[in-house]
PDB file of C-alpha atoms in Angstrom:
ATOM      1  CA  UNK A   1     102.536 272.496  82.555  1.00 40.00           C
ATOM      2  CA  UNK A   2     102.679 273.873  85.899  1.00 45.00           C
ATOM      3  CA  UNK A   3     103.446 272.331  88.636  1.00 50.00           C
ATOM      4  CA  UNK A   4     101.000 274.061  90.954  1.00 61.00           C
ATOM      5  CA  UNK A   5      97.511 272.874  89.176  1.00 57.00           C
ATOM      6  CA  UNK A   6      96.117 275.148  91.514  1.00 56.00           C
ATOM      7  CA  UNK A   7      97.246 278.528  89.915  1.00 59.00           C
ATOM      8  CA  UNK A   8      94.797 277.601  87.042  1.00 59.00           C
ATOM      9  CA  UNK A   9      90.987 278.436  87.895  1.00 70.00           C
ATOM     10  CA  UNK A  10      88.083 279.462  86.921  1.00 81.00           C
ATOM     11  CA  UNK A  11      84.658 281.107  88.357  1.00 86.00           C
ATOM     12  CA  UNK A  12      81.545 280.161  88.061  1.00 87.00           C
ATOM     13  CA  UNK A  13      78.854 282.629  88.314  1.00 86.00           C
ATOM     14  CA  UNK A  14      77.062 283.688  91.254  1.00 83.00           C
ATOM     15  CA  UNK A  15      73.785 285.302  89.645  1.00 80.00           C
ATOM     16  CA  UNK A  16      71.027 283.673  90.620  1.00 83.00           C
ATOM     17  CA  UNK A  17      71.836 281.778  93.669  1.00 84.00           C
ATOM     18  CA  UNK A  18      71.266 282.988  96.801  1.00 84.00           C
ATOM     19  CA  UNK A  19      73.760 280.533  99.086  1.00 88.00           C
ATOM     20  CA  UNK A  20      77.231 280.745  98.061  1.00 93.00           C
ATOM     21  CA  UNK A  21      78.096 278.791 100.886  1.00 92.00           C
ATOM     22  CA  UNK A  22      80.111 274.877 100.919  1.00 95.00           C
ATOM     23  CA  UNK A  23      77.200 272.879 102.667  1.00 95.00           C
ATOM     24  CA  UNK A  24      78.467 271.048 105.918  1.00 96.00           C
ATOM     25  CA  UNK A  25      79.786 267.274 105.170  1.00 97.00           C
ATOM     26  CA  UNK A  26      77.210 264.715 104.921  1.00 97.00           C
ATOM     27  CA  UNK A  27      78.048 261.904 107.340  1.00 98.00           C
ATOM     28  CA  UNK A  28      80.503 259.851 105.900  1.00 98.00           C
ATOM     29  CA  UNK A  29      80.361 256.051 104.224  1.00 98.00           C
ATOM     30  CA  UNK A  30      82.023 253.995 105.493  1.00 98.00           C
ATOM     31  CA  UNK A  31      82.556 251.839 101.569  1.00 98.00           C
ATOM     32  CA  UNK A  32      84.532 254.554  99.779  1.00 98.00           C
ATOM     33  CA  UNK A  33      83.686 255.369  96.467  1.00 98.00           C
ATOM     34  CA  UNK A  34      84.983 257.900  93.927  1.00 98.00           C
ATOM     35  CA  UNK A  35      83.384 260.555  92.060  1.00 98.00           C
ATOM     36  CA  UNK A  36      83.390 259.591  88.261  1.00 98.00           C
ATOM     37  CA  UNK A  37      83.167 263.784  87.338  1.00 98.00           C
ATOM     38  CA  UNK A  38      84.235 266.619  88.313  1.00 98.00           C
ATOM     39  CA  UNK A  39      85.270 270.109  87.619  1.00 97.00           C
ATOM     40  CA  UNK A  40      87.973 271.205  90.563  1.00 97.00           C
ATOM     41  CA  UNK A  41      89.869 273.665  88.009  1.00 95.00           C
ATOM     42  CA  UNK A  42      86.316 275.910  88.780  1.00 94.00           C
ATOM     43  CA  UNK A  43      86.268 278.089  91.623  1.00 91.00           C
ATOM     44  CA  UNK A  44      82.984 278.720  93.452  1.00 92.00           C
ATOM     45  CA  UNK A  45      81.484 279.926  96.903  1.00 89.00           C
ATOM     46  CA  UNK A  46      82.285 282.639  98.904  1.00 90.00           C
ATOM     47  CA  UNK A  47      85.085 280.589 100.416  1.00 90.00           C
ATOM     48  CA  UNK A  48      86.672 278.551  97.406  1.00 91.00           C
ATOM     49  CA  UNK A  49      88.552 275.583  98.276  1.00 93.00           C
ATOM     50  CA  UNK A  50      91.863 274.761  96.934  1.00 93.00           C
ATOM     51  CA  UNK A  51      92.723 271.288  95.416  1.00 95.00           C
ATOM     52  CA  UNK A  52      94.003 269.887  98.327  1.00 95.00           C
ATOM     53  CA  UNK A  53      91.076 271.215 100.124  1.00 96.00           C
ATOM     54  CA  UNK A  54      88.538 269.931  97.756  1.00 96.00           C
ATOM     55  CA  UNK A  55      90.523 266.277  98.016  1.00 98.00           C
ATOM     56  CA  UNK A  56      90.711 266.148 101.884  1.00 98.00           C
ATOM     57  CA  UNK A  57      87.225 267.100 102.181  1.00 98.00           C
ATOM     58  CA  UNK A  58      86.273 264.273  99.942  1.00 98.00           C
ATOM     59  CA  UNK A  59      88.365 261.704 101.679  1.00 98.00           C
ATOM     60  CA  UNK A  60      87.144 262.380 104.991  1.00 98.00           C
ATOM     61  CA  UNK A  61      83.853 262.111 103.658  1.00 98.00           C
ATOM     62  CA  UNK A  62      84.746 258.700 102.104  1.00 98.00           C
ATOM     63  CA  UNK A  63      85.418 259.530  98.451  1.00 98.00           C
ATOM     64  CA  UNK A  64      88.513 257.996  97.655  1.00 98.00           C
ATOM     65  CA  UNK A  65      89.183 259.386  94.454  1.00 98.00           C
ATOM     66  CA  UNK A  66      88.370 262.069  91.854  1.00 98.00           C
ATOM     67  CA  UNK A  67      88.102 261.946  87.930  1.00 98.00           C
ATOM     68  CA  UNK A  68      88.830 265.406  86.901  1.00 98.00           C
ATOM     69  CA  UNK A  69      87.130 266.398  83.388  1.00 98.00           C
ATOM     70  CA  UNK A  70      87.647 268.951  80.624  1.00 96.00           C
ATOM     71  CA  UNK A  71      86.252 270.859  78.199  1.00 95.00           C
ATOM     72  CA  UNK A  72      89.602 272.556  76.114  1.00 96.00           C
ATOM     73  CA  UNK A  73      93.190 272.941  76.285  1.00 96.00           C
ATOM     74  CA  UNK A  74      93.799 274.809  79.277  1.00 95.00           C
ATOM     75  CA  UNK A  75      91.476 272.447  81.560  1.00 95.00           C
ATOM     76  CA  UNK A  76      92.496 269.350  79.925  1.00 97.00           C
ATOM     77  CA  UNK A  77      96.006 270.508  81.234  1.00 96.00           C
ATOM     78  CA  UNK A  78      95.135 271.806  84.380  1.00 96.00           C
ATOM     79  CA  UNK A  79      93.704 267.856  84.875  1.00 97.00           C
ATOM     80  CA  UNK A  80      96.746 266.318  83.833  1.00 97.00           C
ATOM     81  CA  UNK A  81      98.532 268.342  86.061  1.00 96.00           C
ATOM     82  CA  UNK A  82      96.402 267.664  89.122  1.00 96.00           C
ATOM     83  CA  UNK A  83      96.044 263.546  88.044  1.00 97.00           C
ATOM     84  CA  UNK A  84     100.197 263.745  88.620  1.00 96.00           C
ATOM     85  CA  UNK A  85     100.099 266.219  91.555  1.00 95.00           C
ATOM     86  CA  UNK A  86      97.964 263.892  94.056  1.00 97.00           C
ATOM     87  CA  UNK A  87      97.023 259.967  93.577  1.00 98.00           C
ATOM     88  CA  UNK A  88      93.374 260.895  94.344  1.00 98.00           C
ATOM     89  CA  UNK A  89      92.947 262.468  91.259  1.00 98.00           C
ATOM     90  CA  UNK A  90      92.875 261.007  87.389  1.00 98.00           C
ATOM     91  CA  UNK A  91      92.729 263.200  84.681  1.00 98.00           C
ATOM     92  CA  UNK A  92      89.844 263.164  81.418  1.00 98.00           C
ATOM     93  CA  UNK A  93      91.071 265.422  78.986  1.00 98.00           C
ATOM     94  CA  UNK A  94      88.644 266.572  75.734  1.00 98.00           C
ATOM     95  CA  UNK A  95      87.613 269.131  73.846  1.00 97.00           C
ATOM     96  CA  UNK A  96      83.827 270.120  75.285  1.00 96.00           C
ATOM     97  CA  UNK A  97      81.276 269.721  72.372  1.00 96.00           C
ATOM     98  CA  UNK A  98      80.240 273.217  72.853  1.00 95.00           C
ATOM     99  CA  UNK A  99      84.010 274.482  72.448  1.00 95.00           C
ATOM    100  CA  UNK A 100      84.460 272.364  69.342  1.00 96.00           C
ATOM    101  CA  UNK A 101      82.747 275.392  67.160  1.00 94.00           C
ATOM    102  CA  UNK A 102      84.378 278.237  68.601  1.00 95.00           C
ATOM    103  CA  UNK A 103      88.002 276.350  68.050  1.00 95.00           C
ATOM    104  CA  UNK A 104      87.022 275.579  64.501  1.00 95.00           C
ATOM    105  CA  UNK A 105      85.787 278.774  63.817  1.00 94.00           C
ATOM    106  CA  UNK A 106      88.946 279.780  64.923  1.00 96.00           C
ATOM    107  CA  UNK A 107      91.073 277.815  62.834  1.00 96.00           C
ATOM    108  CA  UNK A 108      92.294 275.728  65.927  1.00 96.00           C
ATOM    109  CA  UNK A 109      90.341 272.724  66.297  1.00 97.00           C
ATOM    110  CA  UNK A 110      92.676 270.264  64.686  1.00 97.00           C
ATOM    111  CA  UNK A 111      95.548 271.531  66.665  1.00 97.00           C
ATOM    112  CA  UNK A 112      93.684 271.571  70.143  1.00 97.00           C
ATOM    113  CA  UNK A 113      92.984 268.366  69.352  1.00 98.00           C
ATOM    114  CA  UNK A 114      96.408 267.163  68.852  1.00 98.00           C
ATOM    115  CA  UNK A 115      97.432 268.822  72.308  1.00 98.00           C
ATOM    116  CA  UNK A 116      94.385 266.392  73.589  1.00 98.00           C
ATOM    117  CA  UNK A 117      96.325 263.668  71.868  1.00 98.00           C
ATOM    118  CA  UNK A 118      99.493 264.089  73.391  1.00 98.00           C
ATOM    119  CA  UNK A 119      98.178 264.721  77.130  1.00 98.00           C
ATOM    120  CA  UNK A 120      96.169 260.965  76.591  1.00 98.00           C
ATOM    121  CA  UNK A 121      99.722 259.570  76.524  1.00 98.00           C
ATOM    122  CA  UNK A 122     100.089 261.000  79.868  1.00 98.00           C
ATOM    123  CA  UNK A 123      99.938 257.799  82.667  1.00 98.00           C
ATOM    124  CA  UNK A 124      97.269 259.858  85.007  1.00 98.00           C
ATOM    125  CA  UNK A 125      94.899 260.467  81.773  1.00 98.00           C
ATOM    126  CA  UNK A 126      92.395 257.213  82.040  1.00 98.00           C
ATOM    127  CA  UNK A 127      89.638 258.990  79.828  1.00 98.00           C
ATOM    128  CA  UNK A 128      88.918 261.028  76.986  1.00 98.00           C
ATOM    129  CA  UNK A 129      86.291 263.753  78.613  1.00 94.00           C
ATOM    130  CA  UNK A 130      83.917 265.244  78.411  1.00 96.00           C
ATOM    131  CA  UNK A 131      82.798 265.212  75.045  1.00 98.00           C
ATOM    132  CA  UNK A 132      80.088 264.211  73.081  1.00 97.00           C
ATOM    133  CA  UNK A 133      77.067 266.128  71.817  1.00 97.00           C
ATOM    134  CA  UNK A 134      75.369 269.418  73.070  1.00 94.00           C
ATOM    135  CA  UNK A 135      72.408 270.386  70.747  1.00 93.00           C
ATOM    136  CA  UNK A 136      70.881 272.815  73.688  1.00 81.00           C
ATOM    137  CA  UNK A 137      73.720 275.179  73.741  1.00 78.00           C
ATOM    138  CA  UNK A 138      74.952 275.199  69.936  1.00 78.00           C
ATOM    139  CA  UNK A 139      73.323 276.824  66.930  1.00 84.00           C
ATOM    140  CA  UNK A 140      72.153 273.768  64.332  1.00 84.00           C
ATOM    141  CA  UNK A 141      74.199 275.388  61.434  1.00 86.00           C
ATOM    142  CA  UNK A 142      77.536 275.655  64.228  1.00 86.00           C
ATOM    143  CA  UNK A 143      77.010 271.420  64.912  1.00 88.00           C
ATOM    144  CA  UNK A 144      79.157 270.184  62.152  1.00 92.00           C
ATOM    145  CA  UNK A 145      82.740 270.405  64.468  1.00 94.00           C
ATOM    146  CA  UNK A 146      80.837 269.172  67.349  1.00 96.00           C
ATOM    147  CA  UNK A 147      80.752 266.081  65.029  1.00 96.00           C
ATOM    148  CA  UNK A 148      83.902 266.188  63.687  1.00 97.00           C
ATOM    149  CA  UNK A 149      85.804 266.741  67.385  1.00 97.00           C
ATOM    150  CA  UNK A 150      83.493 264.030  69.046  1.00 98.00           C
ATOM    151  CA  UNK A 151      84.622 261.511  66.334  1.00 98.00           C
ATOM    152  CA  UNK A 152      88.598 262.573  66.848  1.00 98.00           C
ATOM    153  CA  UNK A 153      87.665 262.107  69.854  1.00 98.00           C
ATOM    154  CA  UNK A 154      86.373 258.832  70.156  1.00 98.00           C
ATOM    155  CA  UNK A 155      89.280 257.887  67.797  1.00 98.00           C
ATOM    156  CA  UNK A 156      91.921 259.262  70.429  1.00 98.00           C
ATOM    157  CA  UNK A 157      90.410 256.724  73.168  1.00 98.00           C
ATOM    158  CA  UNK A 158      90.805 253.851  71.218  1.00 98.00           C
ATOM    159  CA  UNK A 159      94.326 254.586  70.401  1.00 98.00           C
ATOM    160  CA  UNK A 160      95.217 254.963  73.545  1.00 98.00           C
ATOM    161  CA  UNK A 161      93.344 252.275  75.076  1.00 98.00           C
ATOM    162  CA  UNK A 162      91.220 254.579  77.531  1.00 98.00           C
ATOM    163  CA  UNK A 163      87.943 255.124  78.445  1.00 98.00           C
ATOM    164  CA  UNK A 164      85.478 258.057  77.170  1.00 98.00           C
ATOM    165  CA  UNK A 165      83.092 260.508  78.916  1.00 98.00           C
ATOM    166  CA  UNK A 166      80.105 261.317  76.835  1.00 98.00           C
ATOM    167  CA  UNK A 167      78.686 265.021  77.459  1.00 97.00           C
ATOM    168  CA  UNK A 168      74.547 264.160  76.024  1.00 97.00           C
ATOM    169  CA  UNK A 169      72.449 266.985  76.010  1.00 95.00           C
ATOM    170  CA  UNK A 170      69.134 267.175  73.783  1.00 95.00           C
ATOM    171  CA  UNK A 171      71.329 264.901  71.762  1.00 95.00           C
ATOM    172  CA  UNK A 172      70.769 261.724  72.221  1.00 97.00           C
ATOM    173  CA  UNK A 173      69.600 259.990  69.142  1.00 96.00           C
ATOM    174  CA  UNK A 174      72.393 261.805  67.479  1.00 97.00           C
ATOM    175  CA  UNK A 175      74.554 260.329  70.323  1.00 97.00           C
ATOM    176  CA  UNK A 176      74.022 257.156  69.827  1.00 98.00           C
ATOM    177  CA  UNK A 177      73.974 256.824  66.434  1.00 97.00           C
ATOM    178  CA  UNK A 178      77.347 258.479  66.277  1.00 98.00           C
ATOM    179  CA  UNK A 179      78.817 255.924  68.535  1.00 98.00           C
ATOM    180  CA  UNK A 180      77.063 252.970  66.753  1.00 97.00           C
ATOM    181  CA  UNK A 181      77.902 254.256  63.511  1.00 97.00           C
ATOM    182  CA  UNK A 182      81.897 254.787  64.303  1.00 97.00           C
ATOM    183  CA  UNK A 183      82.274 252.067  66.778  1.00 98.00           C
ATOM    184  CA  UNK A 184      82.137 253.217  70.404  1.00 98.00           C
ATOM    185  CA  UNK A 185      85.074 252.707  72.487  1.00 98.00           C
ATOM    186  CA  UNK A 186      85.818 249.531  74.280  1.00 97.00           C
ATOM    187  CA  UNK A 187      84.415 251.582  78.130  1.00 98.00           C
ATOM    188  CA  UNK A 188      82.133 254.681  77.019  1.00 98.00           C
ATOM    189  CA  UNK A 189      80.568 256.391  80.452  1.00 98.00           C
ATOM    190  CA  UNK A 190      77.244 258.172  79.860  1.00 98.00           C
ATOM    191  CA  UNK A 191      78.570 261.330  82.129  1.00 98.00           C
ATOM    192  CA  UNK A 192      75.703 263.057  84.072  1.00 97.00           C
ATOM    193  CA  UNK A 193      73.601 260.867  82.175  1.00 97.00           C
ATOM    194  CA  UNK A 194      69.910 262.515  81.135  1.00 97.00           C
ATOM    195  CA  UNK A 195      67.779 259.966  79.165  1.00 97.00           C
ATOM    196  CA  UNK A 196      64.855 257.723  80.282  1.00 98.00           C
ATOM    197  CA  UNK A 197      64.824 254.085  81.290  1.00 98.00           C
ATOM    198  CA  UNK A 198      64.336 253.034  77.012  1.00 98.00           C
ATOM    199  CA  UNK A 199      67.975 255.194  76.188  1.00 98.00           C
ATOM    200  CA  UNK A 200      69.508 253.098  80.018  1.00 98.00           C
ATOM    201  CA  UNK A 201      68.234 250.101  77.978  1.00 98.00           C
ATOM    202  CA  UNK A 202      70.018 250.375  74.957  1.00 98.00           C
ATOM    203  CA  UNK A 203      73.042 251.876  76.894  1.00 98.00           C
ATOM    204  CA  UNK A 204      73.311 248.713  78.976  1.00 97.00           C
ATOM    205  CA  UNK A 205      72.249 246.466  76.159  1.00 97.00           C
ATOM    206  CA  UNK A 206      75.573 248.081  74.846  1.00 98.00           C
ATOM    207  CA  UNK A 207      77.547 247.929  77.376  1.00 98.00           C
ATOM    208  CA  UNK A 208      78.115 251.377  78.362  1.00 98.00           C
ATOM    209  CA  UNK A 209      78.167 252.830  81.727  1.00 98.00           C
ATOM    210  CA  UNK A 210      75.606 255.574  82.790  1.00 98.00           C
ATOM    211  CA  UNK A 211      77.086 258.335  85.675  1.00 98.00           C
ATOM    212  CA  UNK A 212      74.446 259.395  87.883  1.00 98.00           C
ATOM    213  CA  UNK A 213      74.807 263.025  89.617  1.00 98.00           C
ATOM    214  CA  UNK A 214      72.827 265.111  91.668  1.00 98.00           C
ATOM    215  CA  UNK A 215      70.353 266.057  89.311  1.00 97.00           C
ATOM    216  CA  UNK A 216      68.937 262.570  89.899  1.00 98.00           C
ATOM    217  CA  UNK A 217      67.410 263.982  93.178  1.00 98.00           C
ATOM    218  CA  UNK A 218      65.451 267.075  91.798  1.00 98.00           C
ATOM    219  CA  UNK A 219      61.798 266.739  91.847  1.00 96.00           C
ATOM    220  CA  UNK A 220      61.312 266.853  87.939  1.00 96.00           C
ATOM    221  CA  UNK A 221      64.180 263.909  87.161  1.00 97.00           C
ATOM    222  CA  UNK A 222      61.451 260.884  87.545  1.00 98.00           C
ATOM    223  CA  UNK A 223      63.215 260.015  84.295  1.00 98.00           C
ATOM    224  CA  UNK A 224      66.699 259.666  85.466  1.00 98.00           C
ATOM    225  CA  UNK A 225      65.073 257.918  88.300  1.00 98.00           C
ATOM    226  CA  UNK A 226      63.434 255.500  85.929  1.00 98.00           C
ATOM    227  CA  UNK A 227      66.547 255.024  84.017  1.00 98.00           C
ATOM    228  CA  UNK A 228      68.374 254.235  87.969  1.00 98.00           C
ATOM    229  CA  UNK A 229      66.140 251.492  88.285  1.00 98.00           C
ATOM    230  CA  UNK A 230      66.473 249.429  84.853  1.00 98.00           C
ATOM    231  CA  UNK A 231      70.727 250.197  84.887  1.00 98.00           C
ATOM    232  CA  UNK A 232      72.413 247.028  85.524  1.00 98.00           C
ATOM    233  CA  UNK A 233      74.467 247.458  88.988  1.00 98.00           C
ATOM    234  CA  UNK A 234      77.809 246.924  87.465  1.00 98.00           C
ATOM    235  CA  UNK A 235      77.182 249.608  84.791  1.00 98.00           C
ATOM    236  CA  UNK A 236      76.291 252.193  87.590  1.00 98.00           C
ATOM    237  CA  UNK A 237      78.829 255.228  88.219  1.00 98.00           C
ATOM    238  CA  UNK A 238      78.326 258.391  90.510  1.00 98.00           C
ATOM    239  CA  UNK A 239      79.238 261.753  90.335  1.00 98.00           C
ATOM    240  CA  UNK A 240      78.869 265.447  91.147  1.00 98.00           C
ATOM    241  CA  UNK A 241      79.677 267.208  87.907  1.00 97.00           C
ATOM    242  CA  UNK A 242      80.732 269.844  90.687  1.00 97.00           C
ATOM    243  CA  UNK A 243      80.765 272.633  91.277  1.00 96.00           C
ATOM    244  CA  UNK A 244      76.842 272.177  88.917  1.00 96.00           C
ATOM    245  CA  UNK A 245      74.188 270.162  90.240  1.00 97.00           C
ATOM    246  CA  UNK A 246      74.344 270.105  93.673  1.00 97.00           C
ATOM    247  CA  UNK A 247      71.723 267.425  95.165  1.00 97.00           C
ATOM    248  CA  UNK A 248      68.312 268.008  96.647  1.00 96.00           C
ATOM    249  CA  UNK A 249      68.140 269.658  99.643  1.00 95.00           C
ATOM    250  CA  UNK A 250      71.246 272.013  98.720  1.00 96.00           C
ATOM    251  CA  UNK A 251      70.328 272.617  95.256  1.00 93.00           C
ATOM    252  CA  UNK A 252      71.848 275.884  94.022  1.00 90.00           C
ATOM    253  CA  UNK A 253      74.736 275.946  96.704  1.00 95.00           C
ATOM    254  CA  UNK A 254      78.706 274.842  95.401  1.00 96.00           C
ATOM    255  CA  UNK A 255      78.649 271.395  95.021  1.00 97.00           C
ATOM    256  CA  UNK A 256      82.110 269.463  95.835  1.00 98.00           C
ATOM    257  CA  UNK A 257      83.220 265.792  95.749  1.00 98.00           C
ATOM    258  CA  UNK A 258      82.728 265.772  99.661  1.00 98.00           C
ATOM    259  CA  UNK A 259      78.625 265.463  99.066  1.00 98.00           C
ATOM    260  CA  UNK A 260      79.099 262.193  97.119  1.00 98.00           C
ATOM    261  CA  UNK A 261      77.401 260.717  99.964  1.00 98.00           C
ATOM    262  CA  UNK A 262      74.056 262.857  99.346  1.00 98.00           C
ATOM    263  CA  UNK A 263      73.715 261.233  95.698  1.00 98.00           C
ATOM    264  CA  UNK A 264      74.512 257.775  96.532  1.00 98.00           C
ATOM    265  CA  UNK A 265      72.581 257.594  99.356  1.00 98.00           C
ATOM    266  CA  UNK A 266      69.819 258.854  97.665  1.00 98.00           C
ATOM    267  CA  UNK A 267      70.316 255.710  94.958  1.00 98.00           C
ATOM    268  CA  UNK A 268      70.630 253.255  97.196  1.00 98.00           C
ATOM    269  CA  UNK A 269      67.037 254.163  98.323  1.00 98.00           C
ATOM    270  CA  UNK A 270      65.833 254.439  94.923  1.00 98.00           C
ATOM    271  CA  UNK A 271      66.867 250.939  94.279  1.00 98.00           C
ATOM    272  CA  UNK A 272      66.408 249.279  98.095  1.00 98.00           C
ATOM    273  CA  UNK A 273      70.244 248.650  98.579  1.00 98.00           C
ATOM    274  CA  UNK A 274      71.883 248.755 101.630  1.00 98.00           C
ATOM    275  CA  UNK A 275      74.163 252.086 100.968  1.00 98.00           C
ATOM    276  CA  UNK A 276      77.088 249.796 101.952  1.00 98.00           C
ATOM    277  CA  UNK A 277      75.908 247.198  98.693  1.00 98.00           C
ATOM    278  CA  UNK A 278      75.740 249.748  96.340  1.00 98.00           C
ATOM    279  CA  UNK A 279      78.821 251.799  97.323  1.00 98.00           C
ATOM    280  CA  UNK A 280      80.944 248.864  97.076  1.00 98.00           C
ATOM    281  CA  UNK A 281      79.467 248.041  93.526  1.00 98.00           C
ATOM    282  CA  UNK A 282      80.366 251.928  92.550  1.00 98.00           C
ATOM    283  CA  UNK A 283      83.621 251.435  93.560  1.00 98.00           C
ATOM    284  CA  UNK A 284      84.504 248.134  92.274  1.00 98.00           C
ATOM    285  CA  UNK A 285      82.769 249.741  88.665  1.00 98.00           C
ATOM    286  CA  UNK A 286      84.633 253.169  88.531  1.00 98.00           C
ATOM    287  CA  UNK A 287      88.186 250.790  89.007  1.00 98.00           C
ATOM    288  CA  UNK A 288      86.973 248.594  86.075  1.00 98.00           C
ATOM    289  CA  UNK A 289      86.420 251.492  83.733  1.00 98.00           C
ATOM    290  CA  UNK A 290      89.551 253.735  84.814  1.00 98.00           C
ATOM    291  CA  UNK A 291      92.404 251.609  86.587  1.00 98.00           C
ATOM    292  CA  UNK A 292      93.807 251.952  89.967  1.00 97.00           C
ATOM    293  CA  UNK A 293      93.973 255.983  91.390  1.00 96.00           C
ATOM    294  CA  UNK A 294      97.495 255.321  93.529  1.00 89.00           C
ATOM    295  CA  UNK A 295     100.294 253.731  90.657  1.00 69.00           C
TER     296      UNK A 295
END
């Protein structure tokens, strides 16, 4: 590993959007809470921020903390390396469902999969993330690894005792039935979570935690808004999946940890809390499913 997690980056695409720009801070809360997703390893904007940058920004902007998720080897250790680098960050370190073909196909996915084993021994790793299910990006005749890596997977966080971040997309029967049929972990986190208020049912009836993010302001989410409303508060997480889904009115421009505030805000109103209420809860939830940030 290195010991600058900063060296390791990657872009994200600029066609399409027209405002590369960091929006200015939001004003800040004044309840801290932590962002239960993120993707810091990505550069994006016309001015990229560093780590440090990306945590200081967030702290002034009262986000405590950062859970930093994966998708393959070289992410998954990129988090592990930031988790130990700075007490604001945590790692989640997976396989993404989407990679779980191309690794197979490859002749790797077993191996990859032992590297995620050994970096979920690592202290600062407090969830096995993100993976899960992706039937909108992957072929039907490519899903069998998908299966087969979200199962390791779901194995690897009960043996070591950790939570799991569920990447759901156009899966979610298939989702479910997975994690009902193999025995979900003991804390399973619904990341960026995009079902109705009938799949927030039979997540909470469950147990599991649903992770709101931005997308839960755009004007054609009235189902994630629905689902907001029938979540039990102490299964509520937030998030910015960043630098993707960057909340209504900035949609399109780099989202960062620092516009946690947007989101939550915007939840509070959805469900007639004081912002200060429902921070609080947020915070006292994301400790419950993933420990203390400083050791």
């Amino acid at each position: 590993m290195s010991e600058n997690p900063s060296q390791y980056v990657r872009e994200r695409a600029a066609e399409g959007r027209k405002d590369l720009r960091y929006p200015v801070a939001p004003e800040p809360l004044t309840v801290p809470v932590y962002d239960n997703h993120a993707h810091l390893e990505i550069t994006d904007g016309v001015e990229p921020l560093t780590l440090q940058e990306q945590l200081d920004r967030a702290e002034a902007a009262g986000v405590a903390g950062v859970v930093q998720a994966s998708g393959d080897v070289e992410s998954s250790r990129w988090a592990v390396d930031a988790a130990a680098s700075d007490p604001r960050v945590l790692a989640a370190v997976a396989i993404h469902p989407n990679d779980a073909p191309v690794y197979a196909e490859a002749g790797r996915l077993d191996h990859a999969i032992g590297v995620i084993d050994e970096l979920a021994a690592h202290p600062r790793t407090r969830a096995i993330g993100e993976t899960g299910l992706d039937f909108f990006r992957t072929e039907e005749e490519r899903r069998g690894p998908q299966f087969e890596s979200f199962e390791a997977h779901i194995a690897l966080a009960k043996k070591h005792s950790i939570a799991m971040q569920i990447h759901d997309r156009d899966a979610h029967d298939a989702v479910l039935e997975t994690l009902t049929r193999v025995g979900a972990p003991e804390t399973t986190v619904f990341h960026c979570f995009s079902g109705d208020d009938a799949m927030a049912r039979v997540c909470a009836n469950a147990g599991y935690y649903l992770s709101f993010a931005g997308n839960v302001t755009f004007k054609n989410a009235q189902n994630l808004r629905d689902a907001l409303q029938v979540t039990p508060l102490d299964r509520i997480l937030v998030e910015t999946d960043a630098p993707f889904l960057t909340p209504v009115p900035l949609r399109g421009r780099p989202n960062a940890p620092y516009l946690v505030p947007l989101t939550l805000r915007f939840m509070a109103a959805e469900l007639g809390l004081a912002v200060d209420e429902l921070a609080a809860q947020v915070a006292a939830n994301t400790l419950e499913v993933y420990g203390e940030f400083a050791d």
